[in-house]
Tab-separated table of C-alpha atoms in Angstrom:
chain	number	residue	atom	x	y	z
A	1	MET	CA	56.063	-32.909	-17.071
A	2	PHE	CA	54.762	-35.159	-19.790
A	3	GLY	CA	54.204	-37.857	-17.195
A	4	PHE	CA	52.216	-35.449	-15.030
A	5	ILE	CA	49.957	-34.504	-17.929
A	6	LEU	CA	49.581	-38.165	-18.778
A	7	ASN	CA	48.575	-38.868	-15.175
A	8	LEU	CA	46.027	-36.076	-15.274
A	9	ILE	CA	44.572	-37.404	-18.498
A	10	ARG	CA	44.427	-40.885	-17.032
A	11	ASN	CA	42.598	-39.480	-14.001
A	12	ARG	CA	38.954	-39.757	-15.075
A	13	ASN	CA	37.765	-37.132	-12.573
A	14	PHE	CA	40.071	-34.578	-14.137
A	15	LEU	CA	38.648	-35.357	-17.545
A	16	TRP	CA	35.101	-34.843	-16.279
A	17	ILE	CA	36.060	-31.552	-14.646
A	18	ALA	CA	37.810	-30.336	-17.782
A	19	GLY	CA	34.898	-31.451	-19.959
A	20	ILE	CA	32.336	-29.647	-17.845
A	21	PHE	CA	34.473	-26.541	-17.646
A	22	LEU	CA	34.894	-26.483	-21.418
A	23	LEU	CA	31.202	-27.113	-22.014
A	24	SER	CA	30.272	-24.311	-19.628
A	25	ILE	CA	32.653	-21.928	-21.355
A	26	ILE	CA	31.148	-22.883	-24.708
A	27	PHE	CA	27.668	-22.238	-23.325
A	28	ILE	CA	28.755	-18.848	-22.011
A	29	ALA	CA	30.534	-17.940	-25.234
A	30	ILE	CA	27.543	-18.648	-27.482
A	31	PRO	CA	26.260	-15.330	-28.912
A	32	LEU	CA	23.168	-14.024	-27.178
A	33	ASP	CA	20.902	-14.250	-30.267
A	34	ILE	CA	21.745	-17.942	-30.696
A	35	LYS	CA	21.221	-18.495	-26.960
A	36	THR	CA	17.832	-16.805	-27.270
A	37	SER	CA	16.879	-19.045	-30.212
A	38	ILE	CA	17.937	-22.163	-28.286
A	39	SER	CA	16.107	-20.948	-25.188
A	40	THR	CA	12.922	-20.252	-27.158
A	41	ALA	CA	13.067	-23.644	-28.838
A	42	VAL	CA	13.592	-25.468	-25.534
A	43	ILE	CA	10.875	-23.530	-23.727
A	44	ASN	CA	8.404	-24.159	-26.561
A	45	THR	CA	9.097	-27.888	-26.742
A	46	LEU	CA	10.795	-29.484	-23.749
A	47	TYR	CA	9.386	-27.116	-21.133
A	48	PHE	CA	5.997	-26.751	-22.826
A	49	PRO	CA	3.998	-28.617	-20.127
A	50	LEU	CA	5.485	-26.367	-17.438
A	51	THR	CA	5.093	-23.111	-19.365
A	52	ALA	CA	1.551	-24.097	-20.401
A	53	PHE	CA	0.661	-24.777	-16.766
A	54	ASP	CA	2.278	-21.473	-15.800
A	55	GLY	CA	0.195	-19.699	-18.460
A	56	PHE	CA	-2.929	-21.476	-17.195
A	57	LEU	CA	-2.266	-20.256	-13.645
A	58	ASN	CA	-1.645	-16.735	-14.952
A	59	ASP	CA	-4.915	-16.867	-16.896
A	60	ILE	CA	-6.792	-17.889	-13.749
A	61	ALA	CA	-5.199	-15.057	-11.755
A	62	THR	CA	-5.965	-12.555	-14.544
A	63	ALA	CA	-9.537	-13.834	-14.878
A	64	LYS	CA	-10.024	-13.470	-11.133
A	65	LYS	CA	-8.785	-9.877	-11.167
A	66	GLN	CA	-10.881	-9.094	-14.246
A	67	ASN	CA	-13.918	-10.695	-12.618
A	68	ILE	CA	-13.581	-8.404	-9.604
A	69	LEU	CA	-13.153	-5.352	-11.851
A	70	LEU	CA	-16.063	-6.333	-14.091
A	71	ASN	CA	-18.351	-6.926	-11.126
A	72	GLN	CA	-17.424	-3.477	-9.833
A	73	LYS	CA	-18.052	-1.990	-13.280
A	74	LEU	CA	-21.365	-3.853	-13.539
A	75	ALA	CA	-22.524	-2.432	-10.218
A	76	GLU	CA	-21.543	1.089	-11.314
A	77	LEU	CA	-23.301	0.688	-14.666
A	78	SER	CA	-26.430	-0.722	-13.030
A	79	VAL	CA	-26.667	2.400	-10.894
A	80	GLN	CA	-26.088	4.552	-13.990
A	81	VAL	CA	-28.731	2.686	-16.006
A	82	ALA	CA	-31.257	3.145	-13.196
A	83	SER	CA	-30.390	6.849	-13.101
A	84	PHE	CA	-30.744	7.138	-16.904
A	85	ALA	CA	-34.130	5.421	-16.829
A	86	GLU	CA	-35.307	7.884	-14.202
A	87	GLU	CA	-34.010	10.827	-16.232
A	88	ARG	CA	-35.574	9.480	-19.425
A	89	ALA	CA	-38.975	9.212	-17.727
A	90	GLU	CA	-38.622	12.730	-16.360
A	91	ASN	CA	-37.588	13.965	-19.796
A	92	ALA	CA	-40.692	12.405	-21.377
A	93	ARG	CA	-42.927	13.971	-18.737
A	94	LEU	CA	-41.355	17.400	-19.147
A	95	ARG	CA	-41.620	17.215	-22.956
A	96	LYS	CA	-45.279	16.356	-22.652
A	97	MET	CA	-45.816	19.269	-20.251
A	98	LEU	CA	-43.896	21.639	-22.490
A	99	ASP	CA	-46.065	20.679	-25.432
A	100	PHE	CA	-49.173	21.177	-23.272
A	101	ASN	CA	-47.894	24.578	-22.096
A	102	ILE	CA	-47.422	25.813	-25.674
A	103	HIS	CA	-50.963	24.894	-26.722
A	104	MET	CA	-52.691	26.253	-23.618
A	105	PRO	CA	-54.307	29.725	-24.028
A	106	TYR	CA	-53.857	30.504	-20.293
A	107	THR	CA	-50.931	31.527	-18.150
A	108	LEU	CA	-49.465	28.354	-16.629
A	109	VAL	CA	-47.148	28.196	-13.663
A	110	PRO	CA	-45.122	24.984	-13.588
A	111	ALA	CA	-44.766	23.412	-10.168
A	112	LYS	CA	-43.225	20.401	-8.504
A	113	VAL	CA	-45.084	18.226	-6.054
A	114	ILE	CA	-43.217	18.486	-2.757
A	115	GLY	CA	-45.635	16.720	-0.437
A	116	ILE	CA	-48.704	14.515	-0.290
A	117	GLY	CA	-51.414	15.037	2.297
A	118	ASN	CA	-51.838	12.064	4.571
A	119	ASN	CA	-55.432	12.719	5.640
A	120	PRO	CA	-57.624	10.041	3.987
A	121	ASN	CA	-60.654	12.360	4.068
A	122	ALA	CA	-58.929	15.377	2.587
A	123	LYS	CA	-56.844	14.285	-0.370
A	124	SER	CA	-54.315	16.943	-1.215
A	125	ILE	CA	-50.820	17.607	-2.440
A	126	LEU	CA	-48.340	20.356	-1.641
A	127	ILE	CA	-46.626	22.135	-4.557
A	128	ASN	CA	-43.609	24.441	-4.609
A	129	VAL	CA	-45.208	27.611	-6.000
A	130	GLY	CA	-47.270	30.139	-4.088
A	131	ALA	CA	-48.258	33.765	-3.973
A	132	ASN	CA	-44.776	34.773	-5.139
A	133	ARG	CA	-45.664	33.340	-8.560
A	134	GLY	CA	-49.136	34.829	-8.646
A	135	VAL	CA	-50.971	31.755	-7.412
A	136	ARG	CA	-54.210	32.337	-5.488
A	137	VAL	CA	-56.828	30.226	-3.784
A	138	ASN	CA	-59.128	28.353	-6.215
A	139	ASN	CA	-56.672	28.346	-9.087
A	140	PRO	CA	-57.068	25.163	-11.161
A	141	VAL	CA	-54.194	22.691	-11.126
A	142	VAL	CA	-53.701	20.462	-14.138
A	143	THR	CA	-51.251	18.176	-15.910
A	144	ALA	CA	-50.988	17.454	-19.603
A	145	ASP	CA	-53.465	14.602	-19.003
A	146	GLY	CA	-56.191	16.673	-17.381
A	147	ILE	CA	-57.534	18.227	-14.202
A	148	VAL	CA	-55.714	17.489	-10.954
A	149	GLY	CA	-57.631	19.733	-8.572
A	150	LYS	CA	-57.611	23.311	-7.266
A	151	THR	CA	-55.557	25.347	-4.838
A	152	ILE	CA	-57.157	25.672	-1.431
A	153	ALA	CA	-54.440	27.279	0.689
A	154	VAL	CA	-51.647	29.501	-0.577
A	155	THR	CA	-48.497	30.630	1.209
A	156	GLN	CA	-45.687	32.753	-0.188
A	157	ASN	CA	-43.703	29.844	-1.642
A	158	SER	CA	-46.074	26.896	-1.695
A	159	CYS	CA	-49.687	25.980	-1.848
A	160	MET	CA	-51.989	23.113	-1.048
A	161	VAL	CA	-53.968	21.535	-3.849
A	162	GLN	CA	-57.257	19.765	-3.243
A	163	LEU	CA	-57.314	16.769	-5.554
A	164	LEU	CA	-60.244	15.745	-7.707
A	165	THR	CA	-60.400	12.596	-5.635
A	166	ASP	CA	-61.173	14.615	-2.501
A	167	HIS	CA	-64.699	14.107	-1.239
A	168	ASN	CA	-65.409	17.864	-1.201
A	169	CYS	CA	-64.104	18.652	-4.669
A	170	ARG	CA	-66.644	19.389	-7.415
A	171	VAL	CA	-66.091	20.130	-11.091
A	172	SER	CA	-68.704	21.285	-13.537
A	173	ALA	CA	-68.233	19.022	-16.542
A	174	ILE	CA	-69.612	18.374	-19.996
A	175	ASP	CA	-69.621	15.367	-22.318
A	176	GLN	CA	-67.617	16.293	-25.401
A	177	ASN	CA	-69.800	14.120	-27.619
A	178	THR	CA	-73.400	14.825	-26.512
A	179	ARG	CA	-72.720	18.137	-24.702
A	180	THR	CA	-74.536	16.765	-21.654
A	181	GLN	CA	-73.627	18.647	-18.528
A	182	GLY	CA	-73.090	17.257	-15.064
A	183	ILE	CA	-71.164	17.594	-11.833
A	184	ILE	CA	-68.034	15.500	-11.261
A	185	ARG	CA	-67.351	14.349	-7.733
A	186	TRP	CA	-65.514	11.508	-6.050
A	187	ARG	CA	-67.553	8.818	-4.319
A	188	GLY	CA	-64.854	6.400	-3.239
A	189	GLY	CA	-62.794	3.893	-5.190
A	190	LYS	CA	-60.748	4.715	-8.263
A	191	LEU	CA	-63.569	6.226	-10.304
A	192	LEU	CA	-65.351	9.579	-10.314
A	193	GLN	CA	-69.077	10.005	-10.487
A	194	MET	CA	-70.802	12.363	-12.923
A	195	GLY	CA	-74.064	13.411	-11.340
A	196	GLU	CA	-77.123	15.256	-12.487
A	197	VAL	CA	-77.121	13.656	-15.922
A	198	PRO	CA	-80.726	13.218	-17.132
A	199	VAL	CA	-81.866	9.751	-18.242
A	200	GLU	CA	-82.706	11.174	-21.674
A	201	SER	CA	-79.045	11.907	-22.339
A	202	GLN	CA	-77.305	9.895	-25.044
A	203	LEU	CA	-74.047	9.928	-23.069
A	204	ALA	CA	-72.353	6.543	-23.509
A	205	VAL	CA	-69.342	4.534	-22.381
A	206	GLY	CA	-66.163	5.790	-24.002
A	207	ASP	CA	-67.214	9.435	-24.156
A	208	THR	CA	-64.706	12.034	-23.012
A	209	ILE	CA	-65.684	14.326	-20.177
A	210	VAL	CA	-64.155	17.806	-19.996
A	211	SER	CA	-64.612	20.778	-17.723
A	212	SER	CA	-67.531	22.990	-18.781
A	213	GLY	CA	-66.205	26.250	-17.341
A	214	PHE	CA	-69.537	26.981	-15.673
A	215	GLY	CA	-68.253	26.708	-12.136
A	216	GLY	CA	-65.949	29.654	-12.641
A	217	ILE	CA	-62.905	27.859	-11.256
A	218	PHE	CA	-61.833	25.520	-14.074
A	219	PRO	CA	-61.552	26.843	-17.610
A	220	PRO	CA	-63.641	24.997	-20.212
A	221	GLY	CA	-62.284	22.124	-22.264
A	222	ILE	CA	-59.813	20.559	-19.832
A	223	GLN	CA	-60.076	16.809	-19.776
A	224	VAL	CA	-61.523	15.164	-16.687
A	225	GLY	CA	-61.748	11.528	-17.777
A	226	THR	CA	-63.522	8.882	-19.834
A	227	VAL	CA	-66.938	7.369	-19.209
A	228	VAL	CA	-66.597	3.721	-18.212
A	229	TYR	CA	-70.139	3.077	-16.938
A	230	ALA	CA	-73.452	4.649	-18.000
A	231	LYS	CA	-76.771	3.166	-16.909
A	232	ASN	CA	-80.312	4.440	-16.206
A	233	GLN	CA	-81.363	4.008	-12.596
A	234	THR	CA	-84.780	2.569	-11.852
A	235	GLY	CA	-87.160	5.235	-10.576
A	236	SER	CA	-84.589	8.017	-10.898
A	237	LEU	CA	-84.498	11.076	-13.110
A	238	PHE	CA	-80.739	10.793	-13.507
A	239	LYS	CA	-78.311	8.329	-15.061
A	240	GLU	CA	-75.555	6.688	-13.119
A	241	ILE	CA	-72.301	7.658	-14.814
A	242	LEU	CA	-68.851	6.572	-13.704
A	243	VAL	CA	-65.752	8.269	-15.107
A	244	LYS	CA	-62.211	7.041	-15.093
A	245	PRO	CA	-59.969	10.038	-14.253
A	246	ALA	CA	-57.543	11.128	-16.958
A	247	VAL	CA	-54.907	11.908	-14.338
A	248	GLN	CA	-53.082	9.245	-12.356
A	249	PHE	CA	-53.272	10.841	-8.920
A	250	TRP	CA	-50.885	8.386	-7.280
A	251	SER	CA	-47.952	9.332	-9.521
A	252	LEU	CA	-48.044	13.109	-9.672
A	253	GLU	CA	-44.626	14.778	-9.846
A	254	GLU	CA	-44.982	17.917	-11.948
A	255	VAL	CA	-48.162	19.970	-12.382
A	256	PHE	CA	-49.305	23.365	-13.709
A	257	VAL	CA	-51.269	25.977	-11.870
A	258	ILE	CA	-53.513	27.917	-14.268
A	259	LEU	CA	-53.765	31.605	-13.385
A	260	TYR	CA	-57.375	31.592	-14.429
A	261	GLY	CA	-59.965	34.194	-13.532
A	262	GLN	CA	-57.409	36.771	-12.331
B	1	MET	CA	18.172	-51.580	-12.646
B	2	VAL	CA	19.476	-49.768	-9.567
B	3	ASN	CA	21.263	-47.283	-11.813
B	4	LYS	CA	18.056	-46.603	-13.679
B	5	ILE	CA	16.216	-45.882	-10.435
B	6	VAL	CA	18.988	-43.545	-9.328
B	7	ASN	CA	18.924	-41.746	-12.686
B	8	PHE	CA	15.168	-41.469	-12.444
B	9	GLU	CA	15.584	-39.748	-9.075
B	10	TYR	CA	18.022	-37.233	-10.587
B	11	ALA	CA	15.662	-36.582	-13.486
B	12	PHE	CA	12.802	-36.121	-11.037
B	13	ALA	CA	14.961	-33.707	-9.017
B	14	ILE	CA	15.670	-31.617	-12.149
B	15	ILE	CA	11.969	-31.604	-13.111
B	16	PHE	CA	11.126	-30.501	-9.578
B	17	VAL	CA	13.715	-27.701	-9.791
B	18	LEU	CA	12.282	-26.556	-13.136
B	19	PHE	CA	8.737	-26.685	-11.760
B	20	PHE	CA	9.772	-24.569	-8.799
B	21	GLN	CA	11.781	-22.058	-10.824
B	22	ILE	CA	9.173	-21.627	-13.598
B	23	ILE	CA	5.910	-21.864	-11.686
B	24	VAL	CA	6.413	-21.369	-7.945
B	25	ALA	CA	9.320	-18.929	-7.577
B	26	PRO	CA	7.913	-16.044	-9.705
B	27	ARG	CA	4.768	-16.093	-7.549
B	28	ILE	CA	6.490	-15.862	-4.157
B	29	THR	CA	9.124	-13.186	-4.634
B	30	ILE	CA	10.344	-11.143	-1.668
B	31	ALA	CA	11.554	-7.654	-2.611
B	32	GLY	CA	12.198	-8.969	-6.130
B	33	ALA	CA	14.294	-11.898	-4.878
B	34	THR	CA	13.439	-15.563	-5.365
B	35	ALA	CA	14.688	-18.731	-3.751
B	36	ASP	CA	17.187	-20.647	-5.907
B	37	MET	CA	15.959	-24.220	-5.896
B	38	ALA	CA	18.685	-25.318	-8.353
B	39	LEU	CA	21.303	-24.325	-5.786
B	40	ILE	CA	19.429	-25.934	-2.899
B	41	ILE	CA	18.999	-29.314	-4.609
B	42	SER	CA	22.525	-29.254	-6.040
B	43	LEU	CA	23.935	-28.606	-2.566
B	44	TRP	CA	21.908	-31.447	-1.107
B	45	ILE	CA	23.225	-33.798	-3.782
B	46	ALA	CA	26.755	-32.505	-3.054
B	47	LEU	CA	26.281	-33.220	0.652
B	48	VAL	CA	25.125	-36.802	0.138
B	49	LYS	CA	26.780	-37.981	-3.089
B	50	GLN	CA	30.254	-38.397	-4.549
B	51	PRO	CA	32.051	-35.343	-6.030
B	52	ARG	CA	31.713	-36.417	-9.647
B	53	THR	CA	28.001	-37.167	-9.325
B	54	ALA	CA	27.456	-33.870	-7.523
B	55	MET	CA	29.369	-31.965	-10.186
B	56	LEU	CA	27.460	-33.584	-13.045
B	57	PHE	CA	24.122	-32.986	-11.343
B	58	GLY	CA	25.044	-29.366	-10.590
B	59	PHE	CA	26.048	-28.834	-14.197
B	60	ALA	CA	22.898	-30.446	-15.596
B	61	CYS	CA	20.676	-28.591	-13.165
B	62	GLY	CA	22.398	-25.268	-13.953
B	63	ALA	CA	22.163	-25.881	-17.695
B	64	PHE	CA	18.454	-26.770	-17.610
B	65	VAL	CA	17.543	-23.840	-15.376
B	66	GLY	CA	19.929	-21.408	-17.066
B	67	ILE	CA	18.389	-21.935	-20.476
B	68	ILE	CA	15.193	-20.253	-19.270
B	69	SER	CA	17.147	-17.007	-19.078
B	70	PRO	CA	19.422	-16.872	-22.165
B	71	ALA	CA	21.744	-14.185	-20.734
B	72	ASP	CA	22.632	-16.456	-17.782
B	73	PHE	CA	22.979	-19.624	-19.852
B	74	GLY	CA	26.266	-21.309	-18.978
B	75	TRP	CA	27.046	-19.305	-15.831
B	76	ALA	CA	24.630	-21.193	-13.615
B	77	ALA	CA	25.910	-24.519	-15.000
B	78	LEU	CA	29.555	-23.585	-14.450
B	79	LEU	CA	29.106	-22.206	-10.933
B	80	LEU	CA	26.762	-24.946	-9.749
B	81	ALA	CA	29.084	-27.662	-11.118
B	82	PHE	CA	32.121	-26.303	-9.331
B	83	PHE	CA	30.327	-25.385	-6.125
B	84	SER	CA	28.891	-28.915	-5.997
B	85	LEU	CA	32.295	-30.411	-6.714
B	86	GLY	CA	33.977	-28.251	-4.102
B	87	LEU	CA	31.366	-28.863	-1.409
B	88	SER	CA	31.259	-32.589	-2.094
B	89	THR	CA	35.077	-32.782	-1.857
B	90	LEU	CA	35.144	-30.715	1.349
B	91	LYS	CA	32.410	-32.874	2.812
B	92	GLY	CA	34.841	-35.790	2.730
B	93	LYS	CA	37.420	-33.847	4.683
B	94	PHE	CA	35.183	-31.939	7.109
B	95	VAL	CA	32.316	-34.150	8.158
B	96	ILE	CA	29.117	-32.250	7.399
B	97	GLU	CA	26.539	-34.690	8.708
B	98	SER	CA	24.392	-32.817	11.226
B	99	MET	CA	21.446	-30.825	9.893
B	100	PRO	CA	22.407	-27.515	11.592
B	101	LEU	CA	25.840	-27.743	9.978
B	102	ARG	CA	24.202	-28.409	6.619
B	103	PHE	CA	21.975	-25.355	7.062
B	104	LEU	CA	25.027	-23.235	7.891
B	105	THR	CA	26.801	-24.604	4.809
B	106	LEU	CA	23.737	-23.760	2.732
B	107	LEU	CA	23.749	-20.191	4.065
B	108	ILE	CA	27.450	-19.603	3.344
B	109	VAL	CA	27.485	-21.292	-0.065
B	110	SER	CA	24.270	-19.569	-1.056
B	111	PHE	CA	25.747	-16.164	-0.255
B	112	ILE	CA	28.995	-16.755	-2.149
B	113	TYR	CA	27.198	-18.399	-5.085
B	114	THR	CA	24.632	-15.576	-5.435
B	115	LEU	CA	27.305	-12.896	-5.188
B	116	LEU	CA	29.533	-14.622	-7.769
B	117	PHE	CA	26.589	-15.381	-10.051
B	118	LEU	CA	25.461	-11.746	-10.056
B	119	SER	CA	29.040	-10.540	-10.492
B	120	PHE	CA	29.776	-12.836	-13.461
B	121	SER	CA	26.477	-13.080	-15.264
B	122	ARG	CA	25.334	-9.502	-14.589
B	123	PHE	CA	28.741	-7.839	-14.417
B	124	ASP	CA	27.208	-4.650	-15.806
B	125	MET	CA	25.435	-4.354	-12.446
B	126	LEU	CA	28.781	-4.021	-10.704
B	127	SER	CA	29.332	-0.680	-12.372
B	128	GLY	CA	26.052	0.437	-10.864
B	129	ASP	CA	24.983	0.318	-7.268
B	130	PHE	CA	27.046	-2.278	-5.437
B	131	GLY	CA	24.934	-1.730	-2.346
B	132	PHE	CA	21.933	-2.950	-4.298
B	133	ILE	CA	23.799	-6.104	-5.395
B	134	LEU	CA	24.792	-6.794	-1.812
B	135	SER	CA	21.308	-6.279	-0.430
B	136	HIS	CA	19.795	-8.361	-3.243
B	137	THR	CA	22.365	-11.078	-2.545
B	138	LEU	CA	21.539	-11.017	1.161
B	139	ILE	CA	17.797	-11.254	0.586
B	140	THR	CA	18.244	-14.049	-1.971
B	141	THR	CA	20.609	-15.869	0.398
B	142	LEU	CA	18.267	-15.664	3.352
B	143	TYR	CA	15.264	-16.608	1.242
B	144	SER	CA	17.096	-19.528	-0.385
B	145	THR	CA	18.345	-20.689	3.019
B	146	ALA	CA	14.849	-20.593	4.509
B	147	VAL	CA	13.396	-22.542	1.585
B	148	GLY	CA	16.465	-24.806	1.647
B	149	ILE	CA	15.961	-25.693	5.311
B	150	VAL	CA	12.407	-26.809	4.586
B	151	THR	CA	13.529	-28.715	1.488
B	152	PHE	CA	16.417	-30.410	3.310
B	153	LEU	CA	14.106	-31.506	6.124
B	154	LEU	CA	11.534	-32.807	3.637
B	155	ILE	CA	14.190	-34.782	1.766
B	156	GLN	CA	15.800	-36.056	4.972
B	157	TYR	CA	12.518	-37.268	6.405
B	158	ARG	CA	10.826	-38.218	3.144
B	159	TYR	CA	10.581	-41.850	4.269
B	160	ILE	CA	8.311	-40.791	7.113
B	161	PHE	CA	5.982	-39.086	4.638
B	162	ARG	CA	6.100	-42.091	2.345
B	163	ASN	CA	5.118	-44.396	5.213
B	164	MET	CA	2.298	-42.061	6.191
B	165	PHE	CA	0.605	-42.685	2.855
């Protein structure tokens, strides 16, 4: 027996096997908290290049996912921002109109522009109020900035508005400063012409032109525009006056119909 | 000098195993199972080297890989050492030279090793669903065998790749 054990001990392979077995058992028997400490120490030192590279790859994967999500979020927010900007502009317009409505001594019917006439010789817009709201033909249409035009055709739920920039539209107007009267009409381009202003008038550039109320359609005192050109014409009894309209006709969205003269 | 080169190759093999287990394996799991590169390389060493060398390499490989997961520390070293020793000893008696035979050996050893490893190191799992252990073992075995076949072929024909570059 002793000889057998001695032979085993002399056998170097047996010693290696026994050594490895014992070492493995020791490894297994180490308490888990100590194993964890050893593991942490080894991972943080010996395996650091590998774990750092692993972390780097994870960061790239995470960044890629986040990039996709953020791009998606950015697109959503861009749409939202555009929507907010639109709502803010509408809010400002409505506030301005509300303020105008409060200070106006006439009955105003708010309306939305639902169509724009495409005839270049008859400039008009279609609005969403009609006879059902008391609107009639020749009712003035205004915004907070000034005169837009007048109703020329009324149905039950809508009506057509002839714009001030229509060739056939006329407004009796007065200069707020000098009280000079004249007739406003459109003669092409972006400006209006104020006719029948005598050369003796002191009307000058920068003066504000408002409706005079003499025509019977537009109430007095509603702004038409500002004088941008005022010159005497050679051999003529009248001045040449050009007025920049107070209303921007190309961006009308909400207007008021004044139930005037009813 | 020759010894140093040989040792360098073993060290490189262990670094490769660690690289695979830490960086590659977690990214290519199949149904939660990963290929066991420590087993694959240890078996290759067992198939081409002497029993003692195979056992020492298996032990070292198991110890280095096992330390990543503290709960398994020691089990992988023990099992890999004795599987390598056993396979390397058997190789002398039953000639395992052809590649198909090596693949078959890899499949069988991988199955037994994975089953024993899960049974010893995660014995609490045995009280749970044994069907799960078996299916997990099967998936791991098949996955390890597939990766092992590629690895074996790459090692076997590495000289061709070396000459290419």
